[in-house]
Coordinates of C-alpha atoms in Angstrom, one line a residue:
Chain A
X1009 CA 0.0 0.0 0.0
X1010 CA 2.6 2.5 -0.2
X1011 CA 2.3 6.1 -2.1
X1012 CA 4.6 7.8 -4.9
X1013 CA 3.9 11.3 -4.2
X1014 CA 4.0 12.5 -8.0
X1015 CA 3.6 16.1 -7.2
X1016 CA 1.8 18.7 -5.0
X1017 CA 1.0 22.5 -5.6
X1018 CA -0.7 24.5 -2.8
X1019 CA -4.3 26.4 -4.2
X1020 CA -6.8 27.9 -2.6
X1021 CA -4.8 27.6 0.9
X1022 CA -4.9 23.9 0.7
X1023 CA -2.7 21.2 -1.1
X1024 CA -3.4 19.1 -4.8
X1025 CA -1.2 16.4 -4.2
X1026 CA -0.9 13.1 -7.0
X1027 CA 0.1 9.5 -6.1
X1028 CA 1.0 6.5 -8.0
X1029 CA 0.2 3.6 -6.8
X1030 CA -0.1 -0.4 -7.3
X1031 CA -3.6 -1.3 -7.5
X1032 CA -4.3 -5.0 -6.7
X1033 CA -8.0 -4.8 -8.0
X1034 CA -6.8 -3.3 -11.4
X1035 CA -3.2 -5.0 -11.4
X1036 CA -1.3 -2.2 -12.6
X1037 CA -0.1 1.0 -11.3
X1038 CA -2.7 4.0 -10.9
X1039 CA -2.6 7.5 -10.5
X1040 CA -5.0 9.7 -8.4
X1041 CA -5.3 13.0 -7.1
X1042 CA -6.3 14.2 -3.4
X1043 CA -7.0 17.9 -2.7
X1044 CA -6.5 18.3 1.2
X1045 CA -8.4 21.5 2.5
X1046 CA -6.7 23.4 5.1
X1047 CA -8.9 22.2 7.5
X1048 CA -7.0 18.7 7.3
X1049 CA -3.8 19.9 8.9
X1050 CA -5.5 19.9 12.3
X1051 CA -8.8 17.6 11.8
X1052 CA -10.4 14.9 10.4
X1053 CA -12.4 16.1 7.0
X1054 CA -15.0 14.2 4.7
X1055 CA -13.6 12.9 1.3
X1056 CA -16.3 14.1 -2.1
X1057 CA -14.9 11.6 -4.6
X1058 CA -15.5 12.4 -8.1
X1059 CA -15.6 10.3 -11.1
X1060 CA -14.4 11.8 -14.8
X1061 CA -15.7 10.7 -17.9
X1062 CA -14.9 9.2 -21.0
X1063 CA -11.0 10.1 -22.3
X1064 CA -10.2 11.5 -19.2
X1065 CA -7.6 11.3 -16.6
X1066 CA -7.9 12.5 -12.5
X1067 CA -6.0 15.7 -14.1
X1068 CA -9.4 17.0 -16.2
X1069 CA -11.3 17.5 -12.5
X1070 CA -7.9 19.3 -10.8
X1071 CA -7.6 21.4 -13.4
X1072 CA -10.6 22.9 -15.0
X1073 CA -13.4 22.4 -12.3
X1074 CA -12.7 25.3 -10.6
X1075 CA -13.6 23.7 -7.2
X1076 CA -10.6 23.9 -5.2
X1077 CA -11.8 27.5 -3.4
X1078 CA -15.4 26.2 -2.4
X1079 CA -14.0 22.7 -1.0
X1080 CA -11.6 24.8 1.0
X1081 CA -14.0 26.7 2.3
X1082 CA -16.4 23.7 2.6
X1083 CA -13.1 21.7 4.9
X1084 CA -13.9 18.9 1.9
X1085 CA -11.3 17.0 0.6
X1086 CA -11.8 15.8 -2.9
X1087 CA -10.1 12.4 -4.2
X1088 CA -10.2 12.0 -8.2
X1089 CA -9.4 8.6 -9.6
X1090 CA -7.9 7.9 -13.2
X1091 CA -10.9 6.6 -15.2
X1092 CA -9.5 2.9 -16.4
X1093 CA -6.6 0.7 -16.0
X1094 CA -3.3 2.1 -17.6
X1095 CA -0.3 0.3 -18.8
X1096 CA -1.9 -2.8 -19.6
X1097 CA -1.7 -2.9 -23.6
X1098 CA -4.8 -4.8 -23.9
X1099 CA -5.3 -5.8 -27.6
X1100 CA -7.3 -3.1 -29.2
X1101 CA -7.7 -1.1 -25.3
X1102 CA -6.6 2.4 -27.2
X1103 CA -8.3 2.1 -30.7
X1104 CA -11.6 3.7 -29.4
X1105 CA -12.4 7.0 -27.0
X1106 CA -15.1 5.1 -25.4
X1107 CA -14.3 1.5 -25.0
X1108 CA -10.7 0.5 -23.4
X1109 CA -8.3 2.9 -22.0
X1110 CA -10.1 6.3 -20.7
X1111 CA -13.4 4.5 -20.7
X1112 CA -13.3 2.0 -17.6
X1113 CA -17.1 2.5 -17.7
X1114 CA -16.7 2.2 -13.5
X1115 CA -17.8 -1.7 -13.9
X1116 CA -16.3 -5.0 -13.3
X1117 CA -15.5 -6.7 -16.2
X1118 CA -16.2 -10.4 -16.7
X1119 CA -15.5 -10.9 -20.3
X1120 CA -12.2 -11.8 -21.5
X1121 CA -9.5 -9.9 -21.8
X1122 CA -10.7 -6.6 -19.7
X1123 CA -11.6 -9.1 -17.0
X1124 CA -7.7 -9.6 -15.9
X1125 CA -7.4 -5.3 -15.5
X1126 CA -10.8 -3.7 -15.8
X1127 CA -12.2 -3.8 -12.0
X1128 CA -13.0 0.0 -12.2
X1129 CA -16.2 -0.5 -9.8
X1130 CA -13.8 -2.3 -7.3
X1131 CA -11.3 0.0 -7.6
X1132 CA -13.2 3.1 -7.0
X1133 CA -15.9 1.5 -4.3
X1134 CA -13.5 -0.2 -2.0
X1135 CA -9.7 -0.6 -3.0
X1136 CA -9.2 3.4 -3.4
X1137 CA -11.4 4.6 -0.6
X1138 CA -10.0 2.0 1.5
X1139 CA -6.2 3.2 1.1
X1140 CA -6.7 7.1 1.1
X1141 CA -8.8 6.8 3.9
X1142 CA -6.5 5.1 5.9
X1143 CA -3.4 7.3 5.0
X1144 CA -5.0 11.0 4.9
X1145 CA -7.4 12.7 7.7
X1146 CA -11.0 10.7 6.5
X1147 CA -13.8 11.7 9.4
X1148 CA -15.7 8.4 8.4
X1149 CA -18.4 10.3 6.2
X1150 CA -18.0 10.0 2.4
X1151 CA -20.5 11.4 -1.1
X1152 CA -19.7 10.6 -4.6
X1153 CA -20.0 12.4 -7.6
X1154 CA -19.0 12.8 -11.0
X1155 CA -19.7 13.5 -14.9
X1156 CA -21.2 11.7 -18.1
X1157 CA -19.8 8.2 -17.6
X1158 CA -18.4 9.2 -14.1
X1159 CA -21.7 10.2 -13.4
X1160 CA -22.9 6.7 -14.5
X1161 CA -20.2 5.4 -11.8
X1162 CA -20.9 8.0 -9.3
X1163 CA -24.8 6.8 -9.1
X1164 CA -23.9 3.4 -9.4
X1165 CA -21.2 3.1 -6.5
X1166 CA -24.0 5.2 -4.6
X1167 CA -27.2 3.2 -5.3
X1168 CA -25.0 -0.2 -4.7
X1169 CA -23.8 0.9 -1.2
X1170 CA -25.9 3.4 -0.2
X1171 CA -24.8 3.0 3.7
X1172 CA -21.5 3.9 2.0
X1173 CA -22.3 7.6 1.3
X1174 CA -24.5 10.6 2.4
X1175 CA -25.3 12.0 -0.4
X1176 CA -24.6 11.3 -4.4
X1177 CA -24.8 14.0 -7.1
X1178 CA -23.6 14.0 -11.2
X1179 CA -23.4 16.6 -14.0
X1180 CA -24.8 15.2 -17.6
X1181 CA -24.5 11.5 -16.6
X1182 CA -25.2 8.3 -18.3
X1183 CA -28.4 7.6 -16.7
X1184 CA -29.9 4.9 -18.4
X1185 CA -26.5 2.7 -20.0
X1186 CA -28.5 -0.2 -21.0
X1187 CA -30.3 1.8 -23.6
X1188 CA -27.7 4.0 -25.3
X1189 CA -24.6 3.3 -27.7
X1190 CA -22.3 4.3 -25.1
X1191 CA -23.5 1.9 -22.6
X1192 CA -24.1 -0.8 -25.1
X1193 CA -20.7 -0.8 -26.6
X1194 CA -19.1 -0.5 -22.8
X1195 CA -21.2 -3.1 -21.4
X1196 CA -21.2 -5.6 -23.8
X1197 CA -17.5 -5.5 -24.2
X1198 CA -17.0 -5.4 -20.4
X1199 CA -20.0 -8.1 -19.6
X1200 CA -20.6 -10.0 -22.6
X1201 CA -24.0 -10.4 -24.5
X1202 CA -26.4 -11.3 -21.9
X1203 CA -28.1 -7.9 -21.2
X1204 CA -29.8 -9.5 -18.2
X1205 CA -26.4 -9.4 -16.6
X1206 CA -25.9 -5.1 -17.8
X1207 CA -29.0 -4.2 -15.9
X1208 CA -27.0 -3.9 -12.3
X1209 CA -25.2 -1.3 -14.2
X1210 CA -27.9 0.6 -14.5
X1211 CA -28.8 3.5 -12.7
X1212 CA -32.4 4.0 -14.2
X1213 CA -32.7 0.2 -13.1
X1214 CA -31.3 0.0 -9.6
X1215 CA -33.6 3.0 -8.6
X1216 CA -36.6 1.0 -10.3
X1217 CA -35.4 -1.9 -7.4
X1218 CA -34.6 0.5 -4.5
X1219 CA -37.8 1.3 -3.3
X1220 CA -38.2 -0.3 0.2
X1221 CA -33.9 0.6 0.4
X1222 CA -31.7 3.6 2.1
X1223 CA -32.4 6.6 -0.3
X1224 CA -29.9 9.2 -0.5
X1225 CA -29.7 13.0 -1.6
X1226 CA -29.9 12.9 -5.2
X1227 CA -29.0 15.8 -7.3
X1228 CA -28.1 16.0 -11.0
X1229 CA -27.4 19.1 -13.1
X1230 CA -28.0 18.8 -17.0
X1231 CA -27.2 21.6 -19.9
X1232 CA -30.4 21.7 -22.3
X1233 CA -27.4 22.2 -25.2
X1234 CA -25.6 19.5 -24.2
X1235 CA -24.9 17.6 -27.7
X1236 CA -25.0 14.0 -26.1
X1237 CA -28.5 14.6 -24.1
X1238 CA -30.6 13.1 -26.4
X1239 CA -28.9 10.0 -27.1
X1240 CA -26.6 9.0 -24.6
X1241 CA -27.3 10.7 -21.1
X1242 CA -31.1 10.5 -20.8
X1243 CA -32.1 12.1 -17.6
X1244 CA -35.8 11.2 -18.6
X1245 CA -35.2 7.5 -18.2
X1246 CA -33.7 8.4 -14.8
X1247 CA -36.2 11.4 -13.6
X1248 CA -39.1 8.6 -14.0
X1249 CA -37.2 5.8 -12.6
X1250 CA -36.9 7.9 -9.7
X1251 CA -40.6 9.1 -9.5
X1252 CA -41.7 5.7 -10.1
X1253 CA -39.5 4.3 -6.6
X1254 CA -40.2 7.3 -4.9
X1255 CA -36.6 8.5 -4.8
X1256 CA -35.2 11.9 -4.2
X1257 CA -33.7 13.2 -7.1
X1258 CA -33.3 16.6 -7.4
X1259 CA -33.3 17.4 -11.6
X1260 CA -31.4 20.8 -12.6
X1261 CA -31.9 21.5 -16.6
X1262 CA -29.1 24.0 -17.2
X1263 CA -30.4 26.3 -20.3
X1264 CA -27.7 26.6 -23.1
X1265 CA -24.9 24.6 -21.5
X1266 CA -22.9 22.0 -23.1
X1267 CA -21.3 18.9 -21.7
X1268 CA -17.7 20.4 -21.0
X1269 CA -16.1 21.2 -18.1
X1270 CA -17.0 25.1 -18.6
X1271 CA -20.7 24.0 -17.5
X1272 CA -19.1 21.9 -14.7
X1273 CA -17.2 25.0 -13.0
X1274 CA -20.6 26.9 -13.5
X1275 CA -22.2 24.3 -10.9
X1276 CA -19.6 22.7 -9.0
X1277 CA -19.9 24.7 -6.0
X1278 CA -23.5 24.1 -5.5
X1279 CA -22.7 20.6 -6.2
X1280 CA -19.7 21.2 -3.0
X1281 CA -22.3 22.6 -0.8
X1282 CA -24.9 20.4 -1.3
X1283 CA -22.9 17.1 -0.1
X1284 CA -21.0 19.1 2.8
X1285 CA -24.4 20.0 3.6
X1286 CA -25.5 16.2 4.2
X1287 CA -22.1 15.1 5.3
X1288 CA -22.2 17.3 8.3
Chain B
X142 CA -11.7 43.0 -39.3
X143 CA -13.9 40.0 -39.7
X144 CA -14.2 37.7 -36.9
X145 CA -14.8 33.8 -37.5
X146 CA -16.7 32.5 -34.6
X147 CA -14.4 29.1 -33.9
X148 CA -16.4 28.0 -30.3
X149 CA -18.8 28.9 -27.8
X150 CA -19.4 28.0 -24.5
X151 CA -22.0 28.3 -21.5
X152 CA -19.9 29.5 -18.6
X153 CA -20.9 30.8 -15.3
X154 CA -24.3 33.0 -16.9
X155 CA -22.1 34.4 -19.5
X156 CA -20.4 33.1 -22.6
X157 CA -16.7 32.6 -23.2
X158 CA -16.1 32.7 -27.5
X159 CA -13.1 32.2 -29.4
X160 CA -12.3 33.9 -32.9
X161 CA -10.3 33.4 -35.7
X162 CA -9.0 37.7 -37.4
X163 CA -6.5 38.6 -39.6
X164 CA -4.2 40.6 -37.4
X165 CA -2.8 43.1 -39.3
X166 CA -0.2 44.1 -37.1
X167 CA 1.1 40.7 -37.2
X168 CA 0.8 39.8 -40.6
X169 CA -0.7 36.6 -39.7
X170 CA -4.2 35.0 -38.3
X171 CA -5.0 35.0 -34.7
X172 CA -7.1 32.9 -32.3
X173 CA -8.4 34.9 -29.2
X174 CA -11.0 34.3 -26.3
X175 CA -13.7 36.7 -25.1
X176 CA -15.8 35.8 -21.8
X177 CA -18.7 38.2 -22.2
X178 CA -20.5 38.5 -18.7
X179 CA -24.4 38.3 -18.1
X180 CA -24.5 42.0 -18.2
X181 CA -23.4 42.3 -21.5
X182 CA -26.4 40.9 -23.0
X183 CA -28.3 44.6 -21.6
X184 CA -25.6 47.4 -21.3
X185 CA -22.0 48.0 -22.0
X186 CA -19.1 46.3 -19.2
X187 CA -15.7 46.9 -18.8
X188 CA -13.0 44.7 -20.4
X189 CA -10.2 43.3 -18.9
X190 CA -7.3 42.0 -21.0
X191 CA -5.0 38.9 -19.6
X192 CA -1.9 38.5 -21.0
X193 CA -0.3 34.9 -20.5
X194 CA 2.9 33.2 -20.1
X195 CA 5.2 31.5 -22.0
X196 CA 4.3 28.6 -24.1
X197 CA 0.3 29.5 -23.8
X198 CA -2.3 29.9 -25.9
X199 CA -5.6 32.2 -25.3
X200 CA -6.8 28.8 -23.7
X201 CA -4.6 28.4 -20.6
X202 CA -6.5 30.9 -18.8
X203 CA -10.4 30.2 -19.7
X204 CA -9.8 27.0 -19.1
X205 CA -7.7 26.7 -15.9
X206 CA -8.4 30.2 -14.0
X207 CA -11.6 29.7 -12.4
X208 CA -11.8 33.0 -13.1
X209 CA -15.6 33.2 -14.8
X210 CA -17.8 33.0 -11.6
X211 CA -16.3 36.4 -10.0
X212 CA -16.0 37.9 -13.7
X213 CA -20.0 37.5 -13.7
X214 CA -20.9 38.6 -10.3
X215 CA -18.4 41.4 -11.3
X216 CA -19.8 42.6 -14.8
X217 CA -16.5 42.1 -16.4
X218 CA -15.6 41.1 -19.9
X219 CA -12.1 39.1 -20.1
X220 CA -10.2 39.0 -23.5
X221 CA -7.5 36.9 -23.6
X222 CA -5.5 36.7 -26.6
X223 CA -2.7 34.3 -27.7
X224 CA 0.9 34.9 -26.9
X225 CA 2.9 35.2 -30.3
X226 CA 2.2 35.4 -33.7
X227 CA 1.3 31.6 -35.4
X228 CA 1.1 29.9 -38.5
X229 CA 4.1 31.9 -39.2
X230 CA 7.2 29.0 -39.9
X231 CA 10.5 31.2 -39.3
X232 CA 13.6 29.6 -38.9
X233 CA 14.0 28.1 -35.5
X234 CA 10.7 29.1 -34.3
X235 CA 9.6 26.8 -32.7
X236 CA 12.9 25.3 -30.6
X237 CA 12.6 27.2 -27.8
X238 CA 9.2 27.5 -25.4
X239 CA 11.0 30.3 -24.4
X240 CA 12.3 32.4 -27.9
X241 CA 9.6 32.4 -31.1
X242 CA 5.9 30.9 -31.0
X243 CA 4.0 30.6 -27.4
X244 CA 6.9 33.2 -26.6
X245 CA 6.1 36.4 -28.3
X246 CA 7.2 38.6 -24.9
X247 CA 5.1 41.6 -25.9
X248 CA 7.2 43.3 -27.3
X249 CA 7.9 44.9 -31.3
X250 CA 10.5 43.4 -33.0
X251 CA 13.2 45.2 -34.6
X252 CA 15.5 42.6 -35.9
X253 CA 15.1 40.3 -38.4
X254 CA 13.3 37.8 -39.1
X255 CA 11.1 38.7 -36.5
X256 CA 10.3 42.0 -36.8
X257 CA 8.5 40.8 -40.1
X258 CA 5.7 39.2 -37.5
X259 CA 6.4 39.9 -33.9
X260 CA 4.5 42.6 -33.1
X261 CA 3.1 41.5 -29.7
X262 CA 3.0 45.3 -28.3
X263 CA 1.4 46.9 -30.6
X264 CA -0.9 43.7 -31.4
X265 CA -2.4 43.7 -27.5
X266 CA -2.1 46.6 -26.7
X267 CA -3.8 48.5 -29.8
X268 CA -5.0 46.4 -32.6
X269 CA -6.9 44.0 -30.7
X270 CA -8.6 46.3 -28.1
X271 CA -9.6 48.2 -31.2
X272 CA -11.3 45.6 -32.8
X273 CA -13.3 44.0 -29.5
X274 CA -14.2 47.1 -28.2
X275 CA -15.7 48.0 -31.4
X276 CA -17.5 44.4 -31.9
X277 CA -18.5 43.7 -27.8
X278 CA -20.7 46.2 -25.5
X279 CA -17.7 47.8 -24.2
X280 CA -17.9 50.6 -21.6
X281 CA -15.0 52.6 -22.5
X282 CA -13.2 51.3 -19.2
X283 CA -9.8 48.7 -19.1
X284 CA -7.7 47.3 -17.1
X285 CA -4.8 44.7 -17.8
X286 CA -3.5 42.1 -16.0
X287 CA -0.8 38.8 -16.8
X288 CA 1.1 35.7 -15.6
X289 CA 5.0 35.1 -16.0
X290 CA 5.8 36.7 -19.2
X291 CA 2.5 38.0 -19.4
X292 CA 2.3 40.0 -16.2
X293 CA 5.5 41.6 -17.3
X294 CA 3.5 42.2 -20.6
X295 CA 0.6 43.6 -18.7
X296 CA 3.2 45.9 -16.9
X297 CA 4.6 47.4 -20.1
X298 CA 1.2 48.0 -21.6
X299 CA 0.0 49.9 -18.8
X300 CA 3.1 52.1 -18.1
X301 CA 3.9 53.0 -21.5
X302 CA -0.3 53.8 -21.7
X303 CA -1.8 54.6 -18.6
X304 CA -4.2 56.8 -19.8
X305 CA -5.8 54.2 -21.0
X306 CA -5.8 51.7 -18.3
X307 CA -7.7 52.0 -14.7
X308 CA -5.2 49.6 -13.0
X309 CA -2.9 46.8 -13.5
X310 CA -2.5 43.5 -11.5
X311 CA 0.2 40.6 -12.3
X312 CA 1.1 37.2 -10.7
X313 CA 4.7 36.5 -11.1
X314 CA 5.4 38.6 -13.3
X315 CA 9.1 39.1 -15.0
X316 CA 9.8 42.4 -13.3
X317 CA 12.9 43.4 -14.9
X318 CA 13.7 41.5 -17.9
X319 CA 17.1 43.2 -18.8
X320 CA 18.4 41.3 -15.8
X321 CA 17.1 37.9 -16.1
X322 CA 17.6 34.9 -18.9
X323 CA 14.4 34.9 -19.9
X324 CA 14.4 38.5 -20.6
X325 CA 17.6 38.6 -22.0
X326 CA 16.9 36.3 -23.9
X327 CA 13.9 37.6 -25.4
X328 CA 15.0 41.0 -25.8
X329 CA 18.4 40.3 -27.6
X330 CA 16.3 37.6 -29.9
X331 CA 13.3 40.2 -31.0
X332 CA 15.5 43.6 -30.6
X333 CA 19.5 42.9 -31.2
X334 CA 22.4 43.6 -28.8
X335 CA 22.1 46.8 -28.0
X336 CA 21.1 47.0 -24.4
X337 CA 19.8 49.9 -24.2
X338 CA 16.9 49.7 -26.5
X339 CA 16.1 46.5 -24.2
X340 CA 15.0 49.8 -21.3
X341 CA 12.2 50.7 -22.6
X342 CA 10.5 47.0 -22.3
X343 CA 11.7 46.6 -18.2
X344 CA 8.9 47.5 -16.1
X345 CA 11.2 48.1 -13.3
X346 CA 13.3 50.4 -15.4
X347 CA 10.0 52.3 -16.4
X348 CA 8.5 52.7 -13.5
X349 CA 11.3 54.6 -12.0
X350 CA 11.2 56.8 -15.2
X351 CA 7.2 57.5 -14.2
X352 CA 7.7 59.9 -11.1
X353 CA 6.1 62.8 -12.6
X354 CA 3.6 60.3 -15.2
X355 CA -0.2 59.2 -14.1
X356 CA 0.2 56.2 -11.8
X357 CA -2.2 53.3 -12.1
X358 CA -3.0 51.3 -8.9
X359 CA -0.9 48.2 -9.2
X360 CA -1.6 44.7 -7.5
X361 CA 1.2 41.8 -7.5
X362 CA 0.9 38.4 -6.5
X363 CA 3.9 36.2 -6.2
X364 CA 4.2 32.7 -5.2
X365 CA 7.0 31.7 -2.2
X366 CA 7.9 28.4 -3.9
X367 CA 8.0 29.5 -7.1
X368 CA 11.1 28.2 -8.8
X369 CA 11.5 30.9 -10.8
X370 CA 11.7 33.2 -8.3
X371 CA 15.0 34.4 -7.8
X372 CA 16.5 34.1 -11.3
X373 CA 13.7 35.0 -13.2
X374 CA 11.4 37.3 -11.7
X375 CA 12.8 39.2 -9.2
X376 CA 9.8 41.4 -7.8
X377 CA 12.2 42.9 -5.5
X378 CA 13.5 44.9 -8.4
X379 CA 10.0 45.5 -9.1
X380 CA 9.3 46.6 -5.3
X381 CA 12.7 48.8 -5.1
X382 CA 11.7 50.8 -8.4
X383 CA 7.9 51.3 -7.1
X384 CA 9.9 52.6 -3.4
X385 CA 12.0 54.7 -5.5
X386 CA 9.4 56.3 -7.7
X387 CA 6.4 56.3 -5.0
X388 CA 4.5 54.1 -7.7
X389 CA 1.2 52.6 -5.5
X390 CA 2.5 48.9 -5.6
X391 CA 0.9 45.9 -3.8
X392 CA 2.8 43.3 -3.9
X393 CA 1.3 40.1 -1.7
X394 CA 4.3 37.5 -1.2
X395 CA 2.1 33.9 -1.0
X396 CA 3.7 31.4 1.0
X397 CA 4.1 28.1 -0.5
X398 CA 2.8 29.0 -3.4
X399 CA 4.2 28.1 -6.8
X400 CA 3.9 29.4 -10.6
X401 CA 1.0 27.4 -11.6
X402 CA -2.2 28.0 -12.4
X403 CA -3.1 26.4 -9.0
X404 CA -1.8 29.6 -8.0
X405 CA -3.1 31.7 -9.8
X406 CA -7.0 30.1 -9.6
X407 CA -6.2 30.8 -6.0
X408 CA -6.0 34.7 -6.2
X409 CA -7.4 35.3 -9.2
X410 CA -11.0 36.6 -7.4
X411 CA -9.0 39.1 -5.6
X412 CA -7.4 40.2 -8.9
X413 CA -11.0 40.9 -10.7
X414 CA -12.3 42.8 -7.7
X415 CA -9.2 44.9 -7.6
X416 CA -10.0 45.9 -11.2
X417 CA -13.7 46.0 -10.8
X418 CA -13.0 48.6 -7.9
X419 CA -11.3 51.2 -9.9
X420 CA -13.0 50.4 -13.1
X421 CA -16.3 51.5 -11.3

């Protein structure tokens, strides 16, 4: 379990610091991020991890969110994991932007090859939580969040151990993978064929079956001109999943913003205060 | 003076833009970004121009600042052009990140082949403003501010002009480039040997000239663990000329800070409600 510090620049009166790692659950070496408030010098603090989407690394977060000054004043840390297994030279792993390398879809993989690497759900759920909480100032309470396909893992890891977090929130996320090409592709390369198996992937799905489970804070921010809405992200498959189970999503449509991160740094901070808000 | 339209984003209530012009002073084409605050959709705002550092483009700033949410509480347009000319192919152009593209230095070329294109001065500090203010609900008010080689550009624009600025902030910049590698560099590169010709682009040199000149309000941030402190940017020049000339300096040392953009995202508020105060 032991930590390559990679680098570390103070900002907003607290410190970004990167680690390598070895990850058992991915077998390979990782890299992930942790901004420390200043309020972790001298206390215990909750971690807000976030999960970044498709081509991404934990450096897109750190460095165009924007989200350093509220966490600081929020005493949140923030812990941003890579978003797939790296160094593995899987055949085909960096042909495509959303299937392989940079597209770790946040599941376990049971289909050959990805199965030997591709244990993103693991690795985010348990194996990284597990090791930064142990080595950095972790008061025991912990949300999730994250965009478009980290939004996917964000409400995944959330609605699969909701005792796990206190509150869940995405931008623009992957609500309903089972019934768009960017799920399909990811899941049936990841899982196999048998979509009976995809459907524990499925956000939109796992709120259908959570009705008599723990419900936690939902919120989700969406931009009306985002350019993947209408065919990949869905937040209508997910707003009526959530009505249907009675769950407490709150839906944000964003007029005229797009899917980057310049609509992320818009609403981050809300996103900050709304989880410090039911971490407290 | 037409402008191509390249992108446009959603961005905290406003909308950051990027064009394509023929600069004319440069002899070349030009990418630049405009953020163009709520307010500018019903009345005319002030502008504030950010100059960059070496090896940026216009796109190091809007996307790693965090600087949008304060511009748009603030009323403030941000134009933030590129840092050299481009598309240009001299010889040896483009060995150095410090001499040639991403390196322009603000200054106007004398020697050759340079001076055929490197107009940076004259590019930010006239052609440009005279085309966005024309096209964008501008207010008739300005203010300038730059990182690295940029906030030594920022300082040369508004001490050779300051009728035309209201104030002037920089973080780290190169305070006295005829004493520093970087400067000397630059200068001997764009403008020959002759040192003294290098004068009139030192802002620590003209500021001790300005005694009996207008004096703009003048806000430096600099970074304690910045490791191009003490050979490059030397803001105790900078301090000793603003001592000698009773020039209205600010200059904030930031402990263990460093010359990032970390670093500046961290102070960067501070920066547009300096401006926003005097450009009332």
């Amino acid at each position: 379990m032991s930590l390559e510090l990679i680098s570390q620049n103070k900002v907003a009166g607290g410190w970004l610091k990167r680690y390598r790692h070895q990850a058992s659950s991915l077998n390979c070496d990782m890299v992930f991020a942790i901004f420390l408030p200043p309020q972790a010098e001298e206390q215990s603090v909750p971690f807000l991890y976030w999960l970044s989407g498709l081509t991404c690394t934990d450096e897109n977060f750190t460095q165009k969110a924007g989200a350093f000054k509220a966490a600081a004043e929020l005493g949140l840390a923030l812990v941003c994991p890579d978003t797939s297994p790296r160094g593995t030279e899987l055949p085909g792993e960096h042909d495509s932007y959303d299937f392989g390398s940079g597209a770790g879809f946040y599941v376990n993989a049971t289909a050959a090859p990805w199965n030997a690497h591709y244990q993103m759900y693991s690795y985010v759920s348990e194996e990284l939580p597990a090791l930064v909480e142990a080595q950095f100032p972790f008061n025991g309470k912990r949300a999730i969040s994250g965009h478009s396909m980290g939004g996917h893992g964000a409400l995944i890891c959330a609605l699969k151990n909701p005792e796990r977090y206190s509150s869940v929130s995405a931008f623009a996320p992957i609500s309903n993978p089972t019934d768009c090409p960017w799920g399909e592709k990811a899941l049936a390369g990841y899982l196999g064929e048998d979509r009976s198996i995809w459907q524990q992937w499925d956000a939109s799905i796992l709120i259908r079956r959570s009705r008599e489970g723990l419900k936690l804070p939902l919120l989700v921010d969406q931009g009306t001109d985002d350019q993947f809405l209408a065919e990949q992200l869905k937040p209508e498959a997910l707003a009526a999943a959530c009505t249907s189970a009675d769950y407490p999503l709150q839906l944000r449509m964003q007029p005229g913003y797009d899917h980057s991160y310049f609509f992320i740094s818009s609403f981050i901070d809300d996103h900050l205060r709304f989880h410090a808000e039911h971490l407290r």
